[in-house]
Each structure stands twice: as C-alpha cells, then as structure tokens.
Amino acid sequence: MTAKHRSWLGMALIGTALALAPIVVGASLGNAWVRVLDFAALYIMLALGLNIVVGFAGLLDLGYIAFYAVGAYLYALLASPHFGIHWPVWAVLPLGALVAGIFGVLLGAPTLRLRGDYLAIVTLGFGEIIRIFLNNLNTPVNITNGPKGIARIDAISLFGQPLSKSVDFLGITFSGVMLYYYLFVVLALGIVFVGIRLQDSRIGRAWVAIREDEVAAKACGINTRNVKLLAFAMGATFGGVSGGLFAGFQEFVSPESFGLMESIMVLCMVVLGGMGHIPGVILGGLMLTVLPEAFRHGAGPMQQAVFGKVLLDPEALRMLLFGLALIAVMLYRPAGLWPEPRHRRELAK
Amino acid sequence: MTVLLEARGVTKHFGGVQALKEVSLTIRQGEIYGLIGPNGAGKTTFFNVLTGLYPRDGGEISFGGETLRLASPHEVAKAGIARTFQNIRLFANMTARENVMVGRHVRTRAGVVGAVFRDRRTRDEEAALRRRADELLRYVGIEHRADDVARHLAYGDQRRLEIARALATDPKLLALDEPAAGMNATETASLKSLIEGLRADGLTVLLIEHDVRLVMGLCDRVAVLDYGEKIAEDVPISVQRNPKVIEAYLGGSA
Ligand SMILES: Nc1ncnc2c1ncn2[C@@H]1O[C@H](COP(=O)(O)OP(=O)(O)OP(=O)(O)O)[C@@H](O)[C@H]1O
Ligand SMILES: [Mg+2]
C-alpha cells in the first residue's frame, strides 16, 4: 500500500467516523451530547483561526473573541426581527467573514509595533472595547439591544430546510443538533483545509519567519506589516464565520458570550493542543469542550455515589481541575499535548 | 569600474553616542570591500543603517545609481542588498531548506488565494523555489542538512545557512557581518574560498571582519572605522601601514 493509498484510507475512516459520530452519540448519550459536539466544532474553528495569529505568526492576541462577536452580531442584525431583516445564511456568513476580516485589520494595525506582553494587553483591551460597545449600543439609537441581547434570530436554513427542525432520512431521524453538527463539521473541515494549505505556502512560511525572528524576516524582504495584517485578517475571518454560525445555532446573542474568559479559553485550546500544529489545535478544541462538559455531568453523581452526598460544587471543582490540568501540561508538555514533530524532537533532548 | 554603492556623510547617533560620524564610502561593482575597526567602532551600525533596520540621522546612500531613500528593510532587500548578522539570526525552528525559501520571499509572489487553491502558477513557483533553495544549500556546502531544523546545525553550518538565505534574495551586494567569528582555522579557510567563489560569480561583497589575515587576504579595498569615523580607506597593504589605523587599534587595546 503506498503512502497515497494510506492517506486516502485514513481520510475515508475519519470521514466515516465524523459522519456516524452524532448518530452514535445521539442514540447512546442523547441530544445534549450532540449539542456538545456542535460546540466543539465551533470552538475548533475558532481555535484554528486564532492558531494562525498566535501559532503561526506568533502574535499573542487576547482579544480574539471580538471577531467571533462581530460575526455573531452581524448575523443577528441581518437575520432577526430586531431590524426586521431576514437575509439568507449564504449571504450573511460570507459578509460576516469579510466584516470580521476588516475588523482584524483595523484592530491589528495599531498593534503592529508591539510584541509579546504589550501586544497581549492591547489586544485584550480591544476585545473588551468591542464587547462594551455591544453592551452599550442600545442608546441613543438601538443597534445591539444592549445587555439584553438579540433574540429570535433566524435559524440557519439550507435548501429551504431550517436546521433547527428534525428530518427523517434513510429511516433515521436527524434532530436539529445533528443537522447543525454536519454543517459545522463540513465548514470546520474547510477551515482545516485552508489552514493546512496556508501553513505550507509562501505566506505561511513568512508568518513563521516573523514568529521566529522578526528582524531577520525583514532582512529577507518580508513586508512584516502587511504579512502580520494578513494573519490578523485571516484569523479574524475564521472567527467571523464561527460567530455567524453560533448566532444562527443559538438563535440568541448577548454581549455576555464574548468576554475575556472566552478569549482565554480559545487561547488555551491552541496552547494546550500544540501551538502552530493543526491536529494539536483540533485536539485542544475538542478536549476543552468535551471534558468540562463530561465533568459537569459526571462530578455530581460520582460524588453522590462515593460519598453519599455532593461535597464540592461541580462547577468550582471543574475550574479547579481545569487550572491544575493547565499547569500540569505547561510543566510536563510545554509545547502542548500534540506539538509539531520538530518541536517534540527538541523537547526530547 | 562602476560604482555599486555610495554612502555620503552617513550619520547615526544613539542618545549621546555618536555611532557614525559623516561616514562616506564607495563600493565598486564586483569587489570585496572590507570594513574593519575596533569594537564599538560602528561597523554593525553601518550595516543596520544601510539595510534600513535603523533610520539614519543624516547622509545619503545611493545603490546601483539610485538613491536609497529612508527605505524599510524589505525595500532594501528588494533593491538588492542582502546581509547576515553578527550574532546569527536564523529561523531556528524551520528547516535549513525553509530558511532559504523564506529568503526568496521577495522574489516570489504567491498570496493567500494561490496558497489555498494551488493553481498552476503557485505550484510552479513553489517547485522552482524549492529547487533554488536546494541549489543554494549545495552551493554553500550544506545540502545534506536541508531537512534539519536550523537550530540543530553546527555553528559553522549555521553561518553558511545564513549566507545561503541571504543569497536567496538575489542580491547585488552581500553584506557579511563577521562571518568568521567563532570559526576554527579549517572552517575559516573554507569560508574564504566560499567568498572568493561569490566574487567569481560576479557578486559584490561588503565584509566586516576581525580576522586580519582573512581581511587582508580577501579584500580588494578596506575602510577603517574608529569611534564612528572613517579614518582610512585603501588597499589592504596601505591600510595596514597607516599610522592612524595602527594608533586606533593599539589605542583600542591599550
Ligand atoms: N541599538 C543601539 N542602541 C544604543 N546604542 C547602540 C545600538 N547599537 C549600537 N550602539 C552603540 O553604537 C556604537 C557602535 O556599535 P556597533 O555595534 O556598530 O559597533 P561594531 O563596530 O559593530 O563593534 P563590534 O566589533 O563589537 O561588533 C557602540 O558604542 C554601541 O554601544
Ligand atoms: Mg558589530
């Protein structure tokens, strides 16, 4: 079997697993868990976008969630009774990507000379500014509906079929969360594809060169300003797409969903998984979505079974363990759980 | 001989330190031009100003007959000046081949769309890019390390890789900042023949070096900086006998 055959076979297996996952999970664990998978796909898209900025180009961005917010609110404003506009998803999503990309450039431009901690602080500030705007743009003209958020957003609908309603196909009932799952996975695969292609390209190498040594990158003729802005724009675009999907999926958005903790969570997915390594980032996104959820459901009943009562609030315990896990990973696997092979080789030395 | 680079009255200071005082020098097409001087004389600063890393405070630089305005580094690279660094600056986690490929950034064009769709032109460009990178690695003699991460290369090989990366920009002028620093006698000798080969291939070289024998053996002409001022510019033999130069070096080490 040649390498090519093997990789086709691998892809076929992954494809089958991805296609069957929601059916199996839905039948065994229930639709709540399919919903978790939906979120995992959304977060993976976000993490892959942030990975371009942080992992490839080495620009520590703590305000990344802002682009998710831009995509989500754009969808909410253009497909809800709030303004009475009901654009179809195929128009709103690309527009959201574009607008988020423009925001990426606008927020990136003032930070170009900053690095490391300084960049982190400024991007954190920008992220908060966007959230605060969303929170307050309800007066004098009501644009965002303020802290109450925007409700009754149109569900994403494809070929006249709203994904929020279940469909019977081949004798299986596909619930709304399952339909969303398929859409999200297809789009996530698209983003993975774009990420892989970018990484192994002239632009991708320029990003990594800037991360490795900005001065030398300049001396090699890289226009670092443009190439960094491109990283911000690409990352933001992915964020905008996921934001739009999030809005259509939840049918509700409010500024609360786009706080600093969310930015940090997405950053954790990237760092924990393996910065700059796409499979690692996917793993990070999957783990940090699924494990806390498993914990939330499992911790209470388990304490009940072992101690006869719930000693520790599962929510507090969850954050505690999350923190410990993070520290452990940084101590023992500083390059992440699934780093790029060449980094791993270095750490083994 | 035609003039390739002309600097007139180039001045640079850092706070109170006058690192370059009205430095003027002329480099001719096809020569190896040495820039020497005691520690802290301003040699590296001249490189940094020349390549646009630092803005200059005064003076003019013309290159290939055109004035180099207060250009940014990538524009200087595009104009045809490539450099290496005194304290090697490679892309440590990229392979040797990738390092050289990045050097070719300024001579290639593929953008995001090309990267994602891999159209014919992008594939052709990428293939040519790889070939050229391998050629350059062979040229500097480290083709067997092409797939190794730059950081794992031996010191001498890292210096060579930096030269290969600089050559990838298709320069007219190659500026080397102490390429022999930290090398043993054998490594220095092979570096010398590498630089001679570059000249034979028509490249102009600007060389900062402390190894006097290397400078004297390689350079057609040499300029001496001392406290930011050019105190001599001549063929090596004459520079060596110049009392001001002897004074600067003895004064520096005393
Ligand atoms: N970025 C900087 N900021 C402040 N001062 C600087 C900077 N770069 C150089 N200098 C100062 O300018 C002067 C010239 O330094 P430069 O590095 O050009 O010397 P050099 O001739 O390359 O010396 P060496 O042989 O040690 O490499 C020194 O006094 C140095 O301290
Ligand atoms: Mg120096």
Short mmCIF file of C-alpha atoms and ligand atoms in Angstrom, two decimals, chain B residues 14 17-19 37-46 48 54 86 177-178 208 210 225, ligand 1:
data_model
loop_
_atom_site.label_atom_id
_atom_site.label_comp_id
_atom_site.label_asym_id
_atom_site.label_seq_id
_atom_site.Cartn_x
_atom_site.Cartn_y
_atom_site.Cartn_z
CA PHE B 14 22.03 56.71 19.85
CA VAL B 17 26.65 58.04 21.45
CA GLN B 18 27.72 59.15 18.01
CA ALA B 19 27.88 55.74 16.34
CA GLY B 37 37.71 48.79 13.17
CA PRO B 38 37.97 48.23 16.92
CA ASN B 39 34.99 47.02 18.96
CA GLY B 40 32.20 49.54 19.09
CA ALA B 41 33.57 51.47 16.10
CA GLY B 42 30.17 51.49 14.39
CA LYS B 43 30.59 48.75 11.78
CA THR B 44 27.40 46.89 12.61
CA THR B 45 25.57 50.17 12.95
CA PHE B 46 26.61 50.98 9.39
CA ASN B 48 21.90 48.40 10.16
CA TYR B 54 17.74 51.80 11.74
CA GLN B 86 26.95 39.28 13.66
CA ASP B 177 28.89 40.85 9.48
CA GLU B 178 31.83 38.91 10.97
CA ILE B 208 33.03 43.19 8.37
CA HIS B 210 38.07 40.99 12.86
CA LEU B 225 36.12 52.95 11.26
N1 LIG C 1 20.62 49.80 19.25
C1 LIG C 1 21.56 50.54 19.87
N2 LIG C 1 21.21 51.34 20.89
C2 LIG C 1 22.14 52.08 21.53
N3 LIG C 1 23.44 52.09 21.22
C3 LIG C 1 23.85 51.30 20.22
C4 LIG C 1 22.93 50.47 19.50
N4 LIG C 1 23.63 49.79 18.56
C5 LIG C 1 24.92 50.17 18.70
N5 LIG C 1 25.07 51.08 19.69
C6 LIG C 1 26.31 51.71 20.07
O1 LIG C 1 26.90 52.24 18.92
C7 LIG C 1 28.31 52.03 18.95
C8 LIG C 1 28.74 51.24 17.74
O2 LIG C 1 28.27 49.91 17.87
P1 LIG C 1 28.42 48.81 16.74
O3 LIG C 1 27.66 47.63 17.17
O4 LIG C 1 28.07 49.41 15.44
O5 LIG C 1 29.98 48.50 16.79
P2 LIG C 1 30.81 47.44 15.98
O6 LIG C 1 31.85 48.21 15.25
O7 LIG C 1 29.95 46.55 15.20
O8 LIG C 1 31.52 46.65 17.14
P3 LIG C 1 31.87 45.08 17.28
O9 LIG C 1 33.16 44.87 16.58
O10 LIG C 1 31.98 44.88 18.74
O11 LIG C 1 30.76 44.33 16.67
C9 LIG C 1 28.63 51.34 20.27
O12 LIG C 1 29.02 52.32 21.20
C10 LIG C 1 27.29 50.73 20.65
O13 LIG C 1 27.19 50.66 22.05
#
